[in-house]
Coordinates of C-alpha atoms and ligand atoms in Angstrom, one line a residue:
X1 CA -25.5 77.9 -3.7
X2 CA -22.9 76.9 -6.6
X3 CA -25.0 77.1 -10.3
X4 CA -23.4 73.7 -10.5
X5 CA -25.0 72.5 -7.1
X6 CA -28.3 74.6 -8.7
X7 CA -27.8 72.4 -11.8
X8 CA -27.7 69.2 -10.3
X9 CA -31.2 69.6 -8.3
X10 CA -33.2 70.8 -11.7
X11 CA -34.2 67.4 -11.9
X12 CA -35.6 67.5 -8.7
X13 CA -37.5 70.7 -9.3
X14 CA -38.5 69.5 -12.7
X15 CA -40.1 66.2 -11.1
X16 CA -42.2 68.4 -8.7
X17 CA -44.1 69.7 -11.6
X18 CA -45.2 66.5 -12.8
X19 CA -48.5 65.5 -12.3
X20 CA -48.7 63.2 -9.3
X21 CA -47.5 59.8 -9.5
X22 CA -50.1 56.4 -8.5
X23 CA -49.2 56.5 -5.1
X24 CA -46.2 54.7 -4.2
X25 CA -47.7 51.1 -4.1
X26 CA -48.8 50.8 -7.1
X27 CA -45.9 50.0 -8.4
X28 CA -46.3 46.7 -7.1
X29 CA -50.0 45.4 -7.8
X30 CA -50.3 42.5 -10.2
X31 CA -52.3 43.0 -13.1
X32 CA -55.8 41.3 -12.8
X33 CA -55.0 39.6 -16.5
X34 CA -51.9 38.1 -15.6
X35 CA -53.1 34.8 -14.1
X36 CA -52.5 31.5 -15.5
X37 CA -54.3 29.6 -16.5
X38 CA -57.1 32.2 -17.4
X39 CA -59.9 32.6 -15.3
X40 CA -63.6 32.0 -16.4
X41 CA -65.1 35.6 -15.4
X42 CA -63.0 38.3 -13.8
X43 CA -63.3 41.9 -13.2
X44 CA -61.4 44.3 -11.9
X45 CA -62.2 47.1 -9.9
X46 CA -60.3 50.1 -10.9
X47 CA -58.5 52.0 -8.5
X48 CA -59.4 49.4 -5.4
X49 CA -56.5 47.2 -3.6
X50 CA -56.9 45.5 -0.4
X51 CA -53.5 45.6 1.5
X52 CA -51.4 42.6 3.1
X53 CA -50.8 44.0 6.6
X54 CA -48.9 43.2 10.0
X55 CA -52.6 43.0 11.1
X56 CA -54.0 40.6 8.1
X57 CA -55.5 37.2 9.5
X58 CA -56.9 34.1 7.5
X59 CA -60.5 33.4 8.5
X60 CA -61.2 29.3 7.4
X61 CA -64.3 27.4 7.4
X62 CA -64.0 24.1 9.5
X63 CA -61.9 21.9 7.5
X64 CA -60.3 24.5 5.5
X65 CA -57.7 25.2 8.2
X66 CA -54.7 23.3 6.0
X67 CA -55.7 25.6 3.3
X68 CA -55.3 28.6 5.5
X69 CA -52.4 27.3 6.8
X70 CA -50.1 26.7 3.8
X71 CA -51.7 30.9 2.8
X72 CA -50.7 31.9 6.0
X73 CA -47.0 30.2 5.3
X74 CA -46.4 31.9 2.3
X75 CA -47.5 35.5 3.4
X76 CA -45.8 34.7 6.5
X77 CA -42.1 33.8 4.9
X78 CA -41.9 37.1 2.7
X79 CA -43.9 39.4 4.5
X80 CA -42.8 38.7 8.1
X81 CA -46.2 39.2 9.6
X82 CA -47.5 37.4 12.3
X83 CA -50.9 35.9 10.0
X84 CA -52.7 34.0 12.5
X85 CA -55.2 31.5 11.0
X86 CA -58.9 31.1 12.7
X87 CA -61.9 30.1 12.6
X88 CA -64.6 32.0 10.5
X89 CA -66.4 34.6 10.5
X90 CA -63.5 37.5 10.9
X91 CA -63.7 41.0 9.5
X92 CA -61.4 42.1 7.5
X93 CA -58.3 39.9 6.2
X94 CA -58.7 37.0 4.4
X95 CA -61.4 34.7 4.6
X96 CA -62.1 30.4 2.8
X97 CA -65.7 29.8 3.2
X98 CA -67.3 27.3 2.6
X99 CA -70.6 28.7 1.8
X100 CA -71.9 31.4 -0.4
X101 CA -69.7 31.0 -3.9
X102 CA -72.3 30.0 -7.0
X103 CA -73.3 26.3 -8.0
X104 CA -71.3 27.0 -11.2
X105 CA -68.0 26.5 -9.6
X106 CA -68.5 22.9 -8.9
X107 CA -66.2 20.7 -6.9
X108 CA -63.0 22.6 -7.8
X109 CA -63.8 26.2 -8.8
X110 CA -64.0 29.0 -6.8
X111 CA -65.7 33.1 -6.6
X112 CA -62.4 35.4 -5.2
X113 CA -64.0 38.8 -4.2
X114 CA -61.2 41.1 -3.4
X115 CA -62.3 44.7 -1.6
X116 CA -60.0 47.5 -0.2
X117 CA -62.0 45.6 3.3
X118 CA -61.4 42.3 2.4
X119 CA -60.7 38.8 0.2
X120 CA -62.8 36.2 0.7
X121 CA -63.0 33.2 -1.0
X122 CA -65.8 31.2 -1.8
X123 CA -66.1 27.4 -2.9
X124 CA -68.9 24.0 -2.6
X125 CA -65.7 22.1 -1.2
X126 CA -61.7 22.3 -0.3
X127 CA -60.8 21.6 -3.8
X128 CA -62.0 25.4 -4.8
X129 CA -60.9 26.7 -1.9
X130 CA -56.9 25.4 -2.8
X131 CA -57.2 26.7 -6.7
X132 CA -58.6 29.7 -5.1
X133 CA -55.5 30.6 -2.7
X134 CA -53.9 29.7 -6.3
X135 CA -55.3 32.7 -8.1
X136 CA -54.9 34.6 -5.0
X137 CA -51.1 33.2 -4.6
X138 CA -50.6 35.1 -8.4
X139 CA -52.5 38.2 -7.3
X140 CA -49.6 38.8 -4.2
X141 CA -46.9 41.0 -5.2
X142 CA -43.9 38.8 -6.7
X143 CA -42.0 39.3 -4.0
X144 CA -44.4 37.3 -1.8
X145 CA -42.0 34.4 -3.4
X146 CA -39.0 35.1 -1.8
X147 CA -38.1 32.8 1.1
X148 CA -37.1 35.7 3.4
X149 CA -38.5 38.7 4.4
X150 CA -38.7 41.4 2.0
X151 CA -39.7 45.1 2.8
X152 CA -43.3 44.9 1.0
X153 CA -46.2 46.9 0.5
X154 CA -48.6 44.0 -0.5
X155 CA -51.2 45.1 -2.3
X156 CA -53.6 42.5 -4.3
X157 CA -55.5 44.1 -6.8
X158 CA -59.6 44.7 -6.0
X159 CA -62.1 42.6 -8.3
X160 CA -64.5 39.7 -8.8
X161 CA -63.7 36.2 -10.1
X162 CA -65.8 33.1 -10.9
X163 CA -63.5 30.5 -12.1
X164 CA -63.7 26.7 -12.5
X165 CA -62.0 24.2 -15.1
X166 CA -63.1 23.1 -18.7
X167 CA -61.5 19.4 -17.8
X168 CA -61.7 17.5 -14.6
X169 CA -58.2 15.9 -15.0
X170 CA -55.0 17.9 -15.2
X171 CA -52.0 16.5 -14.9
X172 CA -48.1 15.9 -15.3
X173 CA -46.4 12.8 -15.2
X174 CA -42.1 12.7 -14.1
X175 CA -40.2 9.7 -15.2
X176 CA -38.4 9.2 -12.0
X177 CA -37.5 5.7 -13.7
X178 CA -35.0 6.9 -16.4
X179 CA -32.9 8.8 -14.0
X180 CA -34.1 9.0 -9.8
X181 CA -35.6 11.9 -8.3
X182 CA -35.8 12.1 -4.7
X183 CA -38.9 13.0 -2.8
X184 CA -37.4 16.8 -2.5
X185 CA -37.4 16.9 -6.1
X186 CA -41.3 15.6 -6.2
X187 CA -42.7 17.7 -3.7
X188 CA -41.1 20.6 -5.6
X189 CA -42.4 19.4 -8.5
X190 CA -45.7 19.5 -6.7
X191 CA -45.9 22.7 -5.4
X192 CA -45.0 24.2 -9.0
X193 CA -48.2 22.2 -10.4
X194 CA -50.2 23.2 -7.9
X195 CA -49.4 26.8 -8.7
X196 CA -51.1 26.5 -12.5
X197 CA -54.1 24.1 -10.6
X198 CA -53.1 20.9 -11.9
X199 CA -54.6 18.0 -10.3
X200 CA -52.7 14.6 -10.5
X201 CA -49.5 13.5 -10.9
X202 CA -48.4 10.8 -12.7
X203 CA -45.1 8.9 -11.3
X204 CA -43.2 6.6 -14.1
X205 CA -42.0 4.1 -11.4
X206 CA -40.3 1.6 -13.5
X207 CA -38.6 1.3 -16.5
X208 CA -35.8 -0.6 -18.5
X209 CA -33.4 1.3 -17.1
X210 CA -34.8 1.4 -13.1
X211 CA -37.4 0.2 -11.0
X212 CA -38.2 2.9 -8.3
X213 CA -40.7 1.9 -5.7
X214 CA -40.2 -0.6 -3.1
X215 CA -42.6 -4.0 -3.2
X216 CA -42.2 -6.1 0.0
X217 CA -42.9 -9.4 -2.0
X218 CA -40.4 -8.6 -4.5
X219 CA -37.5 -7.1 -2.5
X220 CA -34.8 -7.3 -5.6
X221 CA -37.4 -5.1 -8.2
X222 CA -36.0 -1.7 -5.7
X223 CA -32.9 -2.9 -4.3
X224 CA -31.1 -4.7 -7.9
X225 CA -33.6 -3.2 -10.4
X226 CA -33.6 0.5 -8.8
X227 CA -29.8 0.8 -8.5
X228 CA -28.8 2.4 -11.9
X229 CA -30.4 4.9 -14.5
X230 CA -29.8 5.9 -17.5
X231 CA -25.8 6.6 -18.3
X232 CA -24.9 3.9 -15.6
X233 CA -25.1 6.4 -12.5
X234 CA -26.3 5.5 -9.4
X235 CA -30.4 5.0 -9.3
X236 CA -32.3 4.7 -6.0
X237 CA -35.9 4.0 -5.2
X238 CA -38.7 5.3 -3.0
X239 CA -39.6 3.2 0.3
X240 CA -43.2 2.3 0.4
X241 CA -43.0 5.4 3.4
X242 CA -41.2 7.9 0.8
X243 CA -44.1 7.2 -1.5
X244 CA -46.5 7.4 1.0
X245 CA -44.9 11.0 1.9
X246 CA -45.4 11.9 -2.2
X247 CA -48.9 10.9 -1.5
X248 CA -49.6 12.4 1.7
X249 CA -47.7 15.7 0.2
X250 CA -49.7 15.8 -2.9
X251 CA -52.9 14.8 -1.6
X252 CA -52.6 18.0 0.9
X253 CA -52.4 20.0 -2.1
X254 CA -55.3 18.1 -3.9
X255 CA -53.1 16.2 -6.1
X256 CA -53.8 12.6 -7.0
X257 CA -50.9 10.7 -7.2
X258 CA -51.1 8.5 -10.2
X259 CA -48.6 5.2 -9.8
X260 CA -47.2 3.5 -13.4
X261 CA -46.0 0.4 -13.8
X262 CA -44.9 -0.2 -17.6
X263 CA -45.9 -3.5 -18.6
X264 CA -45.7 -5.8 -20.5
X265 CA -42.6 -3.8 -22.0
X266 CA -40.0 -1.7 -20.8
X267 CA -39.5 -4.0 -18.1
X268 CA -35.8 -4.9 -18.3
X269 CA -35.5 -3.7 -14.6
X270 CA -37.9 -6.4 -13.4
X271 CA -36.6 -9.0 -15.8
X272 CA -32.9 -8.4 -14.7
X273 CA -34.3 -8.8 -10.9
X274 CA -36.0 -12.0 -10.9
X275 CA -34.9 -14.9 -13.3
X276 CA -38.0 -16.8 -13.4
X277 CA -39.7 -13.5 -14.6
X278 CA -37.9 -14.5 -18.3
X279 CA -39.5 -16.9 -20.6
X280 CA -35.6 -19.1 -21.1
X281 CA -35.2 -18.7 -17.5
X282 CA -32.3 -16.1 -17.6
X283 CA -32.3 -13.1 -16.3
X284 CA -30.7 -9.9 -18.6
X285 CA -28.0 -7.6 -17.6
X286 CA -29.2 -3.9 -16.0
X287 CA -29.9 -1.8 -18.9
X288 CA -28.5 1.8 -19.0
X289 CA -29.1 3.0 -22.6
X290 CA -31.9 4.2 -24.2
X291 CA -33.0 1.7 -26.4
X292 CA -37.1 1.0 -25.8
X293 CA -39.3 -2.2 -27.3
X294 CA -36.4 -4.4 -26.2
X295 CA -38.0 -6.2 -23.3
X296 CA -41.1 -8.4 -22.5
X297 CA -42.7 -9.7 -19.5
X298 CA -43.0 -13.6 -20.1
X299 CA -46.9 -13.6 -21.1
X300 CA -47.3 -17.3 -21.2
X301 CA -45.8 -17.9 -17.7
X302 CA -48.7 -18.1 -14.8
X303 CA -45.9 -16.5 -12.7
X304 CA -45.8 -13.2 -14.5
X305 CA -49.6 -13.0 -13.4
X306 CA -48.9 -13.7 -10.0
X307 CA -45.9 -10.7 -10.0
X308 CA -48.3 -8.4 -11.4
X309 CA -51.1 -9.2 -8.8
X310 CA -48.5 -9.1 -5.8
X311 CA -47.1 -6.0 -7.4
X312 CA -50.2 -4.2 -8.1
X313 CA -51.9 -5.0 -5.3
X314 CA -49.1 -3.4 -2.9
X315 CA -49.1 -0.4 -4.9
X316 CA -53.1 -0.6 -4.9
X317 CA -52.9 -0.3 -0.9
X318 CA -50.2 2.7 -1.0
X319 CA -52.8 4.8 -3.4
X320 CA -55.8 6.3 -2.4
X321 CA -56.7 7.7 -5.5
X322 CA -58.2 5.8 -8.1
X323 CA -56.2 5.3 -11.0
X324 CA -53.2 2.7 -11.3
X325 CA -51.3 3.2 -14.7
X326 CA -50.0 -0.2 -16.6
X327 CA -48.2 1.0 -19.1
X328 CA -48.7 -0.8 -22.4
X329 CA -47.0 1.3 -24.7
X330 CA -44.2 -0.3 -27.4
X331 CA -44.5 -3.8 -26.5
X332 CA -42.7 -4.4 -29.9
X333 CA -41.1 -7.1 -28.3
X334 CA -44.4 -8.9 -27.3
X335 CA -46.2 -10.3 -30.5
X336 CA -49.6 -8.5 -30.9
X337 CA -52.0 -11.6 -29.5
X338 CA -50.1 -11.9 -26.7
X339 CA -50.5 -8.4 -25.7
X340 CA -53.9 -7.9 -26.2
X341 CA -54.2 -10.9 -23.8
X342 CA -51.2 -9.6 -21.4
X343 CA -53.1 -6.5 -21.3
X344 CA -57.0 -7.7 -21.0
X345 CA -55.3 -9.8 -17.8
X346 CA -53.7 -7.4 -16.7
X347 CA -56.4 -5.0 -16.6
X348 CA -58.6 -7.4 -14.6
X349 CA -56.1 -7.7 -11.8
X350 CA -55.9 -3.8 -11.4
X351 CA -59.6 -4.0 -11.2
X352 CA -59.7 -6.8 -8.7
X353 CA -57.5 -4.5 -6.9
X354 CA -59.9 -2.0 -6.6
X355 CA -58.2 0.5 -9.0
X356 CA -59.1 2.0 -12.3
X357 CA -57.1 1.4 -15.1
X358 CA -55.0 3.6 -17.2
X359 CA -52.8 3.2 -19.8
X360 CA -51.0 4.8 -23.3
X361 CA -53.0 4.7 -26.0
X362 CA -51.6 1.6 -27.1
X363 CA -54.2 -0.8 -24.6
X364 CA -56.9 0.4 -27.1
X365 CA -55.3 -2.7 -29.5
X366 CA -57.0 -4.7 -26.7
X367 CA -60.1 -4.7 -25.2
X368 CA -60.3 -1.7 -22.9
X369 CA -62.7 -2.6 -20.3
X370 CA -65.7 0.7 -20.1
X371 CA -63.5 2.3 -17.4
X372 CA -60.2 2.0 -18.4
X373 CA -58.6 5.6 -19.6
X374 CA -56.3 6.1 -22.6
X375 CA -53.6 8.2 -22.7
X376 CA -53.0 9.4 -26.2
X377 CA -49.3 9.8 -26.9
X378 CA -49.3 9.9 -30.7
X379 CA -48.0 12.5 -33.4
X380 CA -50.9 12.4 -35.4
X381 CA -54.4 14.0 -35.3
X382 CA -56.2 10.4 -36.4
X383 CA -55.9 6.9 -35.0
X384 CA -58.0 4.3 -35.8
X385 CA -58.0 2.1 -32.3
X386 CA -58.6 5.2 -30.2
X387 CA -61.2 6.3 -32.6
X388 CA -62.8 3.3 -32.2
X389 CA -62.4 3.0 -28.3
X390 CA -63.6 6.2 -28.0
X391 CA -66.5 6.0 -29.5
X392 CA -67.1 2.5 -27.7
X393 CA -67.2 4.8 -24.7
X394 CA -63.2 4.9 -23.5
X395 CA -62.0 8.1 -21.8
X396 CA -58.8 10.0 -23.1
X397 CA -55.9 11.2 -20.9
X398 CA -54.3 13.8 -24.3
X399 CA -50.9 13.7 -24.7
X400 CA -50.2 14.2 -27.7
X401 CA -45.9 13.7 -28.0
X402 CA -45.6 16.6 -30.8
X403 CA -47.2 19.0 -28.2
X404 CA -46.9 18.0 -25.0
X405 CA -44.1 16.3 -24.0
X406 CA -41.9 18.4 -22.0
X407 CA -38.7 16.6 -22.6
X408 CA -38.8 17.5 -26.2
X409 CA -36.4 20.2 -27.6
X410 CA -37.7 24.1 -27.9
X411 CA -35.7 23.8 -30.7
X412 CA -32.3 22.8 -32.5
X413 CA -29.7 24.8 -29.5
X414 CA -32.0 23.1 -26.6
X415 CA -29.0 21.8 -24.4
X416 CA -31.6 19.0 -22.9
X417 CA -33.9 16.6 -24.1
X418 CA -34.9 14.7 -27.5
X419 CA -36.8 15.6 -30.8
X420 CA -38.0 12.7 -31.9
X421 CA -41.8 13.9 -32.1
X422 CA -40.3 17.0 -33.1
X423 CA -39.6 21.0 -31.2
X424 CA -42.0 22.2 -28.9
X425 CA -41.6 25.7 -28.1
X426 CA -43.8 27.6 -26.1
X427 CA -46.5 28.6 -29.2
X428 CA -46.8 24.7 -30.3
X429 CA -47.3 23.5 -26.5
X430 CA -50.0 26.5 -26.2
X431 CA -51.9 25.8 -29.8
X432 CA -54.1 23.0 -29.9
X433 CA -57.8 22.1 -28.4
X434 CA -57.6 18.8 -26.4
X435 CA -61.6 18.6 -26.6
X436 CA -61.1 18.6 -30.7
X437 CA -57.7 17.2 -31.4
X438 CA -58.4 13.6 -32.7
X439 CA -60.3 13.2 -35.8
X440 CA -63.7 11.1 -34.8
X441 CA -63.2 11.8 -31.2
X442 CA -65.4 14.1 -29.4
X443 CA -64.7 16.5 -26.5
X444 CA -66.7 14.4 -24.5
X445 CA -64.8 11.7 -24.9
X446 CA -61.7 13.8 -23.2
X447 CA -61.1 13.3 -19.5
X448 CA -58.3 15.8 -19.9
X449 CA -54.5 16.5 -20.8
X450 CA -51.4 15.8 -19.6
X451 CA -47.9 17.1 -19.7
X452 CA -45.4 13.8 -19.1
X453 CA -41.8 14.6 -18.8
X454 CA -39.7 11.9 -19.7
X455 CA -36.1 12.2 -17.8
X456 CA -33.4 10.5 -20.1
X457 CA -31.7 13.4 -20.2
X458 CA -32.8 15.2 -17.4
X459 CA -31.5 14.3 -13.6
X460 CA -31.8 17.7 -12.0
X461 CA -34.6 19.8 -10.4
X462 CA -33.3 22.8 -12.2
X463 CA -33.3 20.4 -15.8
X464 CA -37.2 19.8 -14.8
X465 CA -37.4 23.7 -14.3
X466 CA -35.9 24.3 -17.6
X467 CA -38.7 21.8 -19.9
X468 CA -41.5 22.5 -17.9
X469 CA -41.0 26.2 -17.6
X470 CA -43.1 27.7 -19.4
X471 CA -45.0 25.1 -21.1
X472 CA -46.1 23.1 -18.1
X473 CA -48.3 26.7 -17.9
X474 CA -49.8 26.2 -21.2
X475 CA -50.9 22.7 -20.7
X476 CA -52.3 23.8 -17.7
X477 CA -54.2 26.5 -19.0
X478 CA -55.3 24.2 -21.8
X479 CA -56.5 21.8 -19.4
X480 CA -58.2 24.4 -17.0
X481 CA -59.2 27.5 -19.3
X482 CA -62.3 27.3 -21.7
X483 CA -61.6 27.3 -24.9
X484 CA -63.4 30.5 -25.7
X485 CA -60.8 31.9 -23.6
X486 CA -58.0 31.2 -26.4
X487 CA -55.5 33.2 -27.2
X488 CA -52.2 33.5 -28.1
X489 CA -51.3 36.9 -28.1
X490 CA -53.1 37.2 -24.9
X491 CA -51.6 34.4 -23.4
X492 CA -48.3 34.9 -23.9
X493 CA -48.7 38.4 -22.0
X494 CA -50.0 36.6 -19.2
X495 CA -47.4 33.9 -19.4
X496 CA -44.7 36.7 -19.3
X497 CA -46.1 38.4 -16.3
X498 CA -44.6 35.0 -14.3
X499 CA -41.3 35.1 -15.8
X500 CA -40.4 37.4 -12.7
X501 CA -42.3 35.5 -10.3
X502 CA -40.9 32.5 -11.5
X503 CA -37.2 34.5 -11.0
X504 CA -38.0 34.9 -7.7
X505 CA -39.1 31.7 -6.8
X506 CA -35.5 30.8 -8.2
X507 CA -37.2 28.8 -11.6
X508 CA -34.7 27.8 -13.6
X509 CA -37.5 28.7 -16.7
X510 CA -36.5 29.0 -20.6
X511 CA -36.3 32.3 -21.7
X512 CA -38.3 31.3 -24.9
X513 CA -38.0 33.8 -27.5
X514 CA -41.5 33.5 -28.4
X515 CA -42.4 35.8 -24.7
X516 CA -41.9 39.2 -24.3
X517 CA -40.1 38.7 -20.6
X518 CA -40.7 41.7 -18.5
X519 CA -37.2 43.3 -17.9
X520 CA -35.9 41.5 -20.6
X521 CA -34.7 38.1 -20.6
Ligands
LIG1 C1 -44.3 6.8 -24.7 O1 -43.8 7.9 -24.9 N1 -43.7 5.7 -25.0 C2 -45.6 6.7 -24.0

């Protein structure tokens, strides 16, 4: 043998001295601290992993079989094993029960228990069972993303969880309105908020600028109102079946579809359908600007009342859940009286409907009625009218625009987006308390938070990617996490750890500065 050949294995030779390596998997467990949002309890067992293997089945309780199901899917696509799903008790693999996981959990919390035998997971009802195959999703491997088969190992890392949320709603809300997302989009949408546990969706179906949901009554609203967006491009609209598919998909997923219709404002859409809608009998042009507080539902016309029953009630029948959002926010073309009596009307007719009323903040200028939520969109800590409502007993939705409204800049170079309620990078989105953000309102007056994403500038999946990755995360952590659990420096690790994941999934996240990325950014 040459000294150069000699030379060239030394490394070789060298590496056998080392001490031995973790054995070759190892590589590849997720931390235990890495999920997001953070769980309640969690402990890891040092050393322990249980291993995805051509031989892993999912074991589910009767009714949990969709749950097993969309596991089974995902191990299925990336690992290439067979996974059957069936009924429980099995040994080994993976088993949902129904039974057995503590009455701290709740409706929607879970107990994972991962061995080097098995993972089970333990919940009072489905809702648990889906957050825990989300915890468990975060646990795989990141390469369990991938849509094709990838060579593995899979090893999830051993430990105990107890997890359940600090808030009982969670949500997001996409203005399909502004610009037109198809149902594609929206189930994409779905699956990436169903990933950080959040619960609802809220769908900004009408606008100035586009009316997106069909009404059989009102035929023009979809096919004239809905057929531009913002910039003058073409809009579209969702069939009553499309939205039933949102619905179905979400609800599947144990996400509550919330349906807005913005009233009595930002309705040029509706007025530029229907003539008589307009109090001089004339109906406007299609807007496609950006101008708000323009338009105004005709408040002293019986007709208007008639609309929004016909309208609301349609919408009422497409929606199981139990919210139906009005609006209400910048009627500055409405003069304040009116509103408050637009509004009090208008909030009768949801109820009548069978529906539970939300709407922006603004409906606290009226008279709520005792279930009607507020969503609190404002820039400050203190307002007097929800400080009031709340106290009077009214829920709060937290929104606050300054921190978490996803289609504001990260900062100055943000290519998308706006900055009127000012940059939001990842640190700002992550560093308030929704239970204590309000001067005068307490944390029990919080239902809980959610991240709306206004789309004037966005018309893209990979544009709703780029805002809501990665502080959709930190509003749901917010929204799920207790507070105790707060952390920056500890967060952002954990919010780091999906940067690869999210790479994989094919996330088209922004590499804030503010996040050390693993491999760099
Ligand atoms: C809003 O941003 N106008 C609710």
């Amino acid at each position: 043998m040459s000294i150069r050949r000699l030379l060239a294995l030394l490394p070789f030779f060298l590496l056998t001295l080392l001490p031995a390596g973790p054995p070759a998997t190892a590589a590849a467990v997720v931390a235990f601290g890495t999920v997001v949002p953070v769980p309640v309890t969690s402990t890891v067992t040092t050393g322990v992993t249980y291993g995805i293997t051509a031989s892993t089945a999912v074991y589910a309780d009767p009714g949990a079989e969709g749950i097993a199901e969309r596991l089974a899917a995902l191990l299925r696509r990336s690992t290439g094993y067979p996974v059957p799903v069936s009924a429980a008790p099995g040994v080994g693999g993976v088993s949902l029960l129904l039974s057995g996981a503590p009455a701290t959990v709740g409706a929607e919390g879970y107990q994972l228990d991962v061995t080097a035998a098995s993972i089970v997971i333990r919940a009072t009802g489905l809702a648990g069972l889906s957050n825990g195959i989300q915890t468990l999703h975060q646990l795989l491997p990141v390469a369990v993303d991938a849509a094709t088969v990838q060579p593995g190992p899979w090893p999830v890392p051993g430990g105990h969880i107890v997890d359940y949320p600090r808030f009982g709603y969670r949500g997001a809300m996409l203005d399909v309105a502004r610009h037109f997302f198809p149902v594609s989009a929206v189930e994409r949408y779905i699956d990436q908020l169903v990933l950080y546990k959040i619960n609802y969706l809220h769908l900004h179906l009408s606008d100035d600028q586009g009316w997106r949901i069909a009404i059989n009554s009102w035929p023009n609203l979809a096919t004239y109102g809905g057929s531009t967006a913002v910039g003058g491009g073409a809009g579209g609209y969702y069939t009553q079946a499309d939205y039933q598919r949102i619905v179905s998909y979400a609800a599947a997923r144990f996400v509550t579809v919330v349906p807005e219709i913005d009233m009595p404002g930002h309705t040029n859409a509706a007025l530029a359908s229907y003539a008589p809608l307009n109090c001089d009998g004339v109906a406007p042009p299609l807007y496609t600007g950006t101008d708000v507080g323009f338009s105004s539902l005709c408040t002293s016309k019986e007709l208007t009342y008639s609309f929004i029953d016909q309208v609301v009630g349609e919408l009422a029948a497409l929606t199981p859940g139990p919210y139906l959002h009005i609006g209400g926010d910048e009627a500055a073309s409405t003069a304040p009286a009116d509103y408050a009596a637009f509004i009090n009307r208008a909030q009768q007719i949801v109820a009548a409907h069978g529906k539970t009323v939300v709407g922006w903040h603004d409906v606290t200028k009226a008279t709520p009625l005792p279930s009607t939520l507020a969503q609190y969109w404002g820039t400050t800590t203190r307002d007097a009218a929800v400080q009031t409502a709340a106290q009077n007993g009214t829920k709060l939705i937290m929104s606050p625009a300054n921190r978490a409204y996803l289609d504001m800049k990260y900062n100055s170079r943000t290519p998308l987006g706006q900055s009127w309620a000012g940059y939001i990078d990842v640190k700002t989105a992550y560093g308030w308390d929704p239970g204590a953000y309000l001067t005068g309102v307490p944390a029990s007056a919080v239902l809980g938070v959610e991240a709306p994403l206004w789309t004037e500038t966005i018309t893209t999946s990979a544009d709703i990617d780029y805002m809501a990755f990665p502080r959709l995360p930190a509003i749901a952590e917010l929204g799920w996490s207790p507070y105790s659990t707060h952390n920056w420096t500890a967060f952002k690790q954990r919010l780091g750890a999906q940067g690869p994941r999210w790479h994989v999934m094919g996330v088209n996240y922004y590499h804030s500065a503010q996040i050390s990325w693993p491999g760099g950014s």
